mmCIF file of N, CA and C in Angstrom:
data_model
loop_
_atom_site.group_PDB
_atom_site.id
_atom_site.type_symbol
_atom_site.label_atom_id
_atom_site.label_comp_id
_atom_site.label_asym_id
_atom_site.label_seq_id
_atom_site.Cartn_x
_atom_site.Cartn_y
_atom_site.Cartn_z
ATOM 1 N N MET C 1 275.659 346.987 -106.818
ATOM 2 C CA MET C 1 276.740 346.939 -105.859
ATOM 3 C C MET C 1 277.219 348.364 -105.604
ATOM 4 N N ILE C 2 277.337 348.702 -104.374
ATOM 5 C CA ILE C 2 277.743 350.057 -104.004
ATOM 6 C C ILE C 2 279.127 350.372 -104.550
ATOM 7 N N LEU C 3 280.003 349.403 -104.552
ATOM 8 C CA LEU C 3 281.364 349.651 -105.023
ATOM 9 C C LEU C 3 281.397 350.010 -106.499
ATOM 10 N N ALA C 4 280.395 349.596 -107.250
ATOM 11 C CA ALA C 4 280.347 349.940 -108.668
ATOM 12 C C ALA C 4 280.097 351.431 -108.854
ATOM 13 N N LEU C 5 279.537 352.090 -107.854
ATOM 14 C CA LEU C 5 279.263 353.517 -107.949
ATOM 15 C C LEU C 5 280.499 354.371 -107.703
ATOM 16 N N VAL C 6 281.516 353.770 -107.137
ATOM 17 C CA VAL C 6 282.743 354.504 -106.833
ATOM 18 C C VAL C 6 283.587 354.581 -108.096
ATOM 19 N N PHE C 7 283.901 355.789 -108.511
ATOM 20 C CA PHE C 7 284.714 355.971 -109.713
ATOM 21 C C PHE C 7 286.182 355.830 -109.342
ATOM 22 N N MET C 8 286.859 354.948 -110.034
ATOM 23 C CA MET C 8 288.281 354.738 -109.786
ATOM 24 C C MET C 8 289.040 355.061 -111.066
ATOM 25 N N SER C 9 289.980 355.974 -110.974
ATOM 26 C CA SER C 9 290.743 356.373 -112.153
ATOM 27 C C SER C 9 291.865 355.396 -112.460
ATOM 28 N N LYS C 10 292.279 354.608 -111.472
ATOM 29 C CA LYS C 10 293.319 353.608 -111.701
ATOM 30 C C LYS C 10 292.868 352.285 -111.088
ATOM 31 N N PRO C 11 293.446 351.178 -111.526
ATOM 32 C CA PRO C 11 293.045 349.877 -110.973
ATOM 33 C C PRO C 11 293.239 349.826 -109.455
ATOM 34 N N ASN C 12 292.263 349.276 -108.786
ATOM 35 C CA ASN C 12 292.282 349.201 -107.335
ATOM 36 C C ASN C 12 292.328 347.732 -106.927
ATOM 37 N N LYS C 13 293.334 347.333 -106.180
ATOM 38 C CA LYS C 13 293.517 345.938 -105.797
ATOM 39 C C LYS C 13 292.420 345.449 -104.862
ATOM 40 N N VAL C 14 291.930 346.316 -103.996
ATOM 41 C CA VAL C 14 290.881 345.916 -103.058
ATOM 42 C C VAL C 14 289.587 345.624 -103.810
ATOM 43 N N LEU C 15 289.187 346.524 -104.703
ATOM 44 C CA LEU C 15 287.969 346.294 -105.481
ATOM 45 C C LEU C 15 288.107 345.070 -106.374
ATOM 46 N N TYR C 16 289.286 344.880 -106.949
ATOM 47 C CA TYR C 16 289.530 343.695 -107.772
ATOM 48 C C TYR C 16 289.362 342.426 -106.939
ATOM 49 N N PHE C 17 289.901 342.404 -105.729
ATOM 50 C CA PHE C 17 289.793 341.242 -104.852
ATOM 51 C C PHE C 17 288.338 340.981 -104.465
ATOM 52 N N ILE C 18 287.604 342.030 -104.128
ATOM 53 C CA ILE C 18 286.197 341.870 -103.755
ATOM 54 C C ILE C 18 285.396 341.319 -104.927
ATOM 55 N N ARG C 19 285.640 341.831 -106.112
ATOM 56 C CA ARG C 19 284.942 341.328 -107.293
ATOM 57 C C ARG C 19 285.328 339.884 -107.587
ATOM 58 N N LEU C 20 286.587 339.546 -107.395
ATOM 59 C CA LEU C 20 287.075 338.189 -107.614
ATOM 60 C C LEU C 20 286.379 337.201 -106.683
ATOM 61 N N ILE C 21 286.133 337.610 -105.462
ATOM 62 C CA ILE C 21 285.492 336.747 -104.471
ATOM 63 C C ILE C 21 283.975 336.665 -104.684
ATOM 64 N N THR C 22 283.340 337.778 -105.002
ATOM 65 C CA THR C 22 281.874 337.800 -105.064
ATOM 66 C C THR C 22 281.300 337.384 -106.415
ATOM 67 N N GLU C 23 282.034 337.562 -107.476
ATOM 68 C CA GLU C 23 281.479 337.293 -108.808
ATOM 69 C C GLU C 23 281.055 335.838 -109.015
ATOM 70 N N PRO C 24 281.803 334.832 -108.539
ATOM 71 C CA PRO C 24 281.320 333.453 -108.706
ATOM 72 C C PRO C 24 279.991 333.187 -108.001
ATOM 73 N N ILE C 25 279.718 333.907 -106.934
ATOM 74 C CA ILE C 25 278.455 333.733 -106.217
ATOM 75 C C ILE C 25 277.341 334.524 -106.891
ATOM 76 N N LEU C 26 277.642 335.734 -107.339
ATOM 77 C CA LEU C 26 276.603 336.614 -107.880
ATOM 78 C C LEU C 26 276.249 336.327 -109.335
ATOM 79 N N SER C 27 277.174 335.810 -110.117
ATOM 80 C CA SER C 27 276.912 335.656 -111.556
ATOM 81 C C SER C 27 275.724 334.748 -111.874
ATOM 82 N N PRO C 28 275.514 333.618 -111.172
ATOM 83 C CA PRO C 28 274.302 332.837 -111.472
ATOM 84 C C PRO C 28 273.014 333.613 -111.200
ATOM 85 N N PHE C 29 273.020 334.420 -110.152
ATOM 86 C CA PHE C 29 271.833 335.212 -109.822
ATOM 87 C C PHE C 29 271.619 336.340 -110.834
ATOM 88 N N LYS C 30 272.695 336.879 -111.376
ATOM 89 C CA LYS C 30 272.571 337.891 -112.429
ATOM 90 C C LYS C 30 271.942 337.290 -113.679
ATOM 91 N N LYS C 31 272.344 336.056 -114.022
ATOM 92 C CA LYS C 31 271.773 335.380 -115.191
ATOM 93 C C LYS C 31 270.290 335.094 -114.989
ATOM 94 N N ILE C 32 269.932 334.643 -113.793
ATOM 95 C CA ILE C 32 268.522 334.372 -113.493
ATOM 96 C C ILE C 32 267.710 335.658 -113.560
ATOM 97 N N GLN C 33 268.243 336.739 -113.023
ATOM 98 C CA GLN C 33 267.535 338.020 -113.063
ATOM 99 C C GLN C 33 267.320 338.470 -114.501
ATOM 100 N N GLN C 34 268.324 338.322 -115.348
ATOM 101 C CA GLN C 34 268.187 338.735 -116.747
ATOM 102 C C GLN C 34 267.122 337.920 -117.467
ATOM 103 N N LYS C 35 266.957 336.643 -117.089
ATOM 104 C CA LYS C 35 265.929 335.810 -117.717
ATOM 105 C C LYS C 35 264.534 336.145 -117.198
ATOM 106 N N LEU C 36 264.420 336.358 -115.885
ATOM 107 C CA LEU C 36 263.106 336.586 -115.285
ATOM 108 C C LEU C 36 262.612 338.013 -115.449
ATOM 109 N N ILE C 37 263.477 338.970 -115.187
ATOM 110 C CA ILE C 37 263.092 340.383 -115.283
ATOM 111 C C ILE C 37 264.173 341.154 -116.049
ATOM 112 N N PRO C 38 264.149 341.045 -117.375
ATOM 113 C CA PRO C 38 265.181 341.730 -118.168
ATOM 114 C C PRO C 38 264.980 343.247 -118.178
ATOM 115 N N ASN C 39 266.026 343.943 -118.518
ATOM 116 C CA ASN C 39 266.011 345.403 -118.677
ATOM 117 C C ASN C 39 265.659 346.159 -117.399
ATOM 118 N N VAL C 40 266.026 345.606 -116.261
ATOM 119 C CA VAL C 40 265.833 346.303 -114.993
ATOM 120 C C VAL C 40 267.143 347.005 -114.652
ATOM 121 N N PRO C 41 267.105 348.299 -114.389
ATOM 122 C CA PRO C 41 268.359 349.024 -114.140
ATOM 123 C C PRO C 41 269.005 348.721 -112.785
ATOM 124 N N VAL C 42 268.307 348.008 -111.900
ATOM 125 C CA VAL C 42 268.835 347.698 -110.575
ATOM 126 C C VAL C 42 269.263 346.235 -110.539
ATOM 127 N N ASP C 43 270.442 345.980 -110.001
ATOM 128 C CA ASP C 43 270.954 344.621 -109.880
ATOM 129 C C ASP C 43 270.513 344.043 -108.537
ATOM 130 N N PHE C 44 269.592 343.079 -108.595
ATOM 131 C CA PHE C 44 269.082 342.450 -107.384
ATOM 132 C C PHE C 44 269.855 341.194 -107.006
ATOM 133 N N SER C 45 270.893 340.853 -107.740
ATOM 134 C CA SER C 45 271.622 339.610 -107.479
ATOM 135 C C SER C 45 272.211 339.539 -106.065
ATOM 136 N N PRO C 46 272.731 340.621 -105.480
ATOM 137 C CA PRO C 46 273.207 340.496 -104.088
ATOM 138 C C PRO C 46 272.078 340.141 -103.114
ATOM 139 N N PHE C 47 270.906 340.698 -103.321
ATOM 140 C CA PHE C 47 269.760 340.378 -102.467
ATOM 141 C C PHE C 47 269.386 338.910 -102.610
ATOM 142 N N PHE C 48 269.269 338.425 -103.861
ATOM 143 C CA PHE C 48 268.921 337.025 -104.100
ATOM 144 C C PHE C 48 269.980 336.087 -103.517
ATOM 145 N N ALA C 49 271.241 336.459 -103.642
ATOM 146 C CA ALA C 49 272.322 335.629 -103.102
ATOM 147 C C ALA C 49 272.245 335.557 -101.581
ATOM 148 N N LEU C 50 272.007 336.688 -100.933
ATOM 149 C CA LEU C 50 271.910 336.693 -99.472
ATOM 150 C C LEU C 50 270.720 335.875 -98.980
ATOM 151 N N VAL C 51 269.590 335.996 -99.650
ATOM 152 C CA VAL C 51 268.408 335.223 -99.261
ATOM 153 C C VAL C 51 268.681 333.731 -99.433
ATOM 154 N N THR C 52 269.279 333.363 -100.552
ATOM 155 C CA THR C 52 269.586 331.958 -100.808
ATOM 156 C C THR C 52 270.587 331.417 -99.794
ATOM 157 N N LEU C 53 271.629 332.173 -99.512
ATOM 158 C CA LEU C 53 272.610 331.729 -98.521
ATOM 159 C C LEU C 53 271.984 331.606 -97.135
ATOM 160 N N ASN C 54 271.058 332.479 -96.812
ATOM 161 C CA ASN C 54 270.355 332.405 -95.528
ATOM 162 C C ASN C 54 269.512 331.134 -95.448
ATOM 163 N N ILE C 55 268.824 330.803 -96.528
ATOM 164 C CA ILE C 55 268.013 329.582 -96.565
ATOM 165 C C ILE C 55 268.897 328.349 -96.439
ATOM 166 N N VAL C 56 270.002 328.328 -97.160
ATOM 167 C CA VAL C 56 270.931 327.195 -97.086
ATOM 168 C C VAL C 56 271.489 327.058 -95.673
ATOM 169 N N GLU C 57 271.830 328.169 -95.062
ATOM 170 C CA GLU C 57 272.348 328.137 -93.692
ATOM 171 C C GLU C 57 271.323 327.548 -92.733
ATOM 172 N N LYS C 58 270.064 327.962 -92.858
ATOM 173 C CA LYS C 58 269.019 327.444 -91.976
ATOM 174 C C LYS C 58 268.784 325.963 -92.209
ATOM 175 N N LEU C 59 268.862 325.523 -93.466
ATOM 176 C CA LEU C 59 268.712 324.098 -93.760
ATOM 177 C C LEU C 59 269.846 323.286 -93.138
ATOM 178 N N ILE C 60 271.051 323.787 -93.238
ATOM 179 C CA ILE C 60 272.192 323.077 -92.658
ATOM 180 C C ILE C 60 272.060 322.996 -91.143
ATOM 181 N N TYR C 61 271.669 324.097 -90.506
ATOM 182 C CA TYR C 61 271.500 324.082 -89.053
ATOM 183 C C TYR C 61 270.373 323.146 -88.624
ATOM 184 N N SER C 62 269.327 323.046 -89.418
ATOM 185 C CA SER C 62 268.227 322.154 -89.054
ATOM 186 C C SER C 62 268.625 320.686 -89.202
ATOM 187 N N ILE C 63 269.526 320.399 -90.136
ATOM 188 C CA ILE C 63 269.999 319.025 -90.312
ATOM 189 C C ILE C 63 270.938 318.640 -89.178
ATOM 190 N N LEU C 64 271.777 319.576 -88.776
ATOM 191 C CA LEU C 64 272.725 319.288 -87.691
ATOM 192 C C LEU C 64 272.002 319.414 -86.382
#
């Protein structure tokens, strides 16, 4: 996550809010990544989440 690269010397409400919103979506993908490809220094969970959400969106549109 790009925001993780930003050094903050004090608590930031915006970053806290973004993490609060995204963590429930990203945490399952982080767990899957750790099981499938452990010890990788790059977090691919945002990519996996976006791909999955895109697939779900297309499935919903095809049903409707």
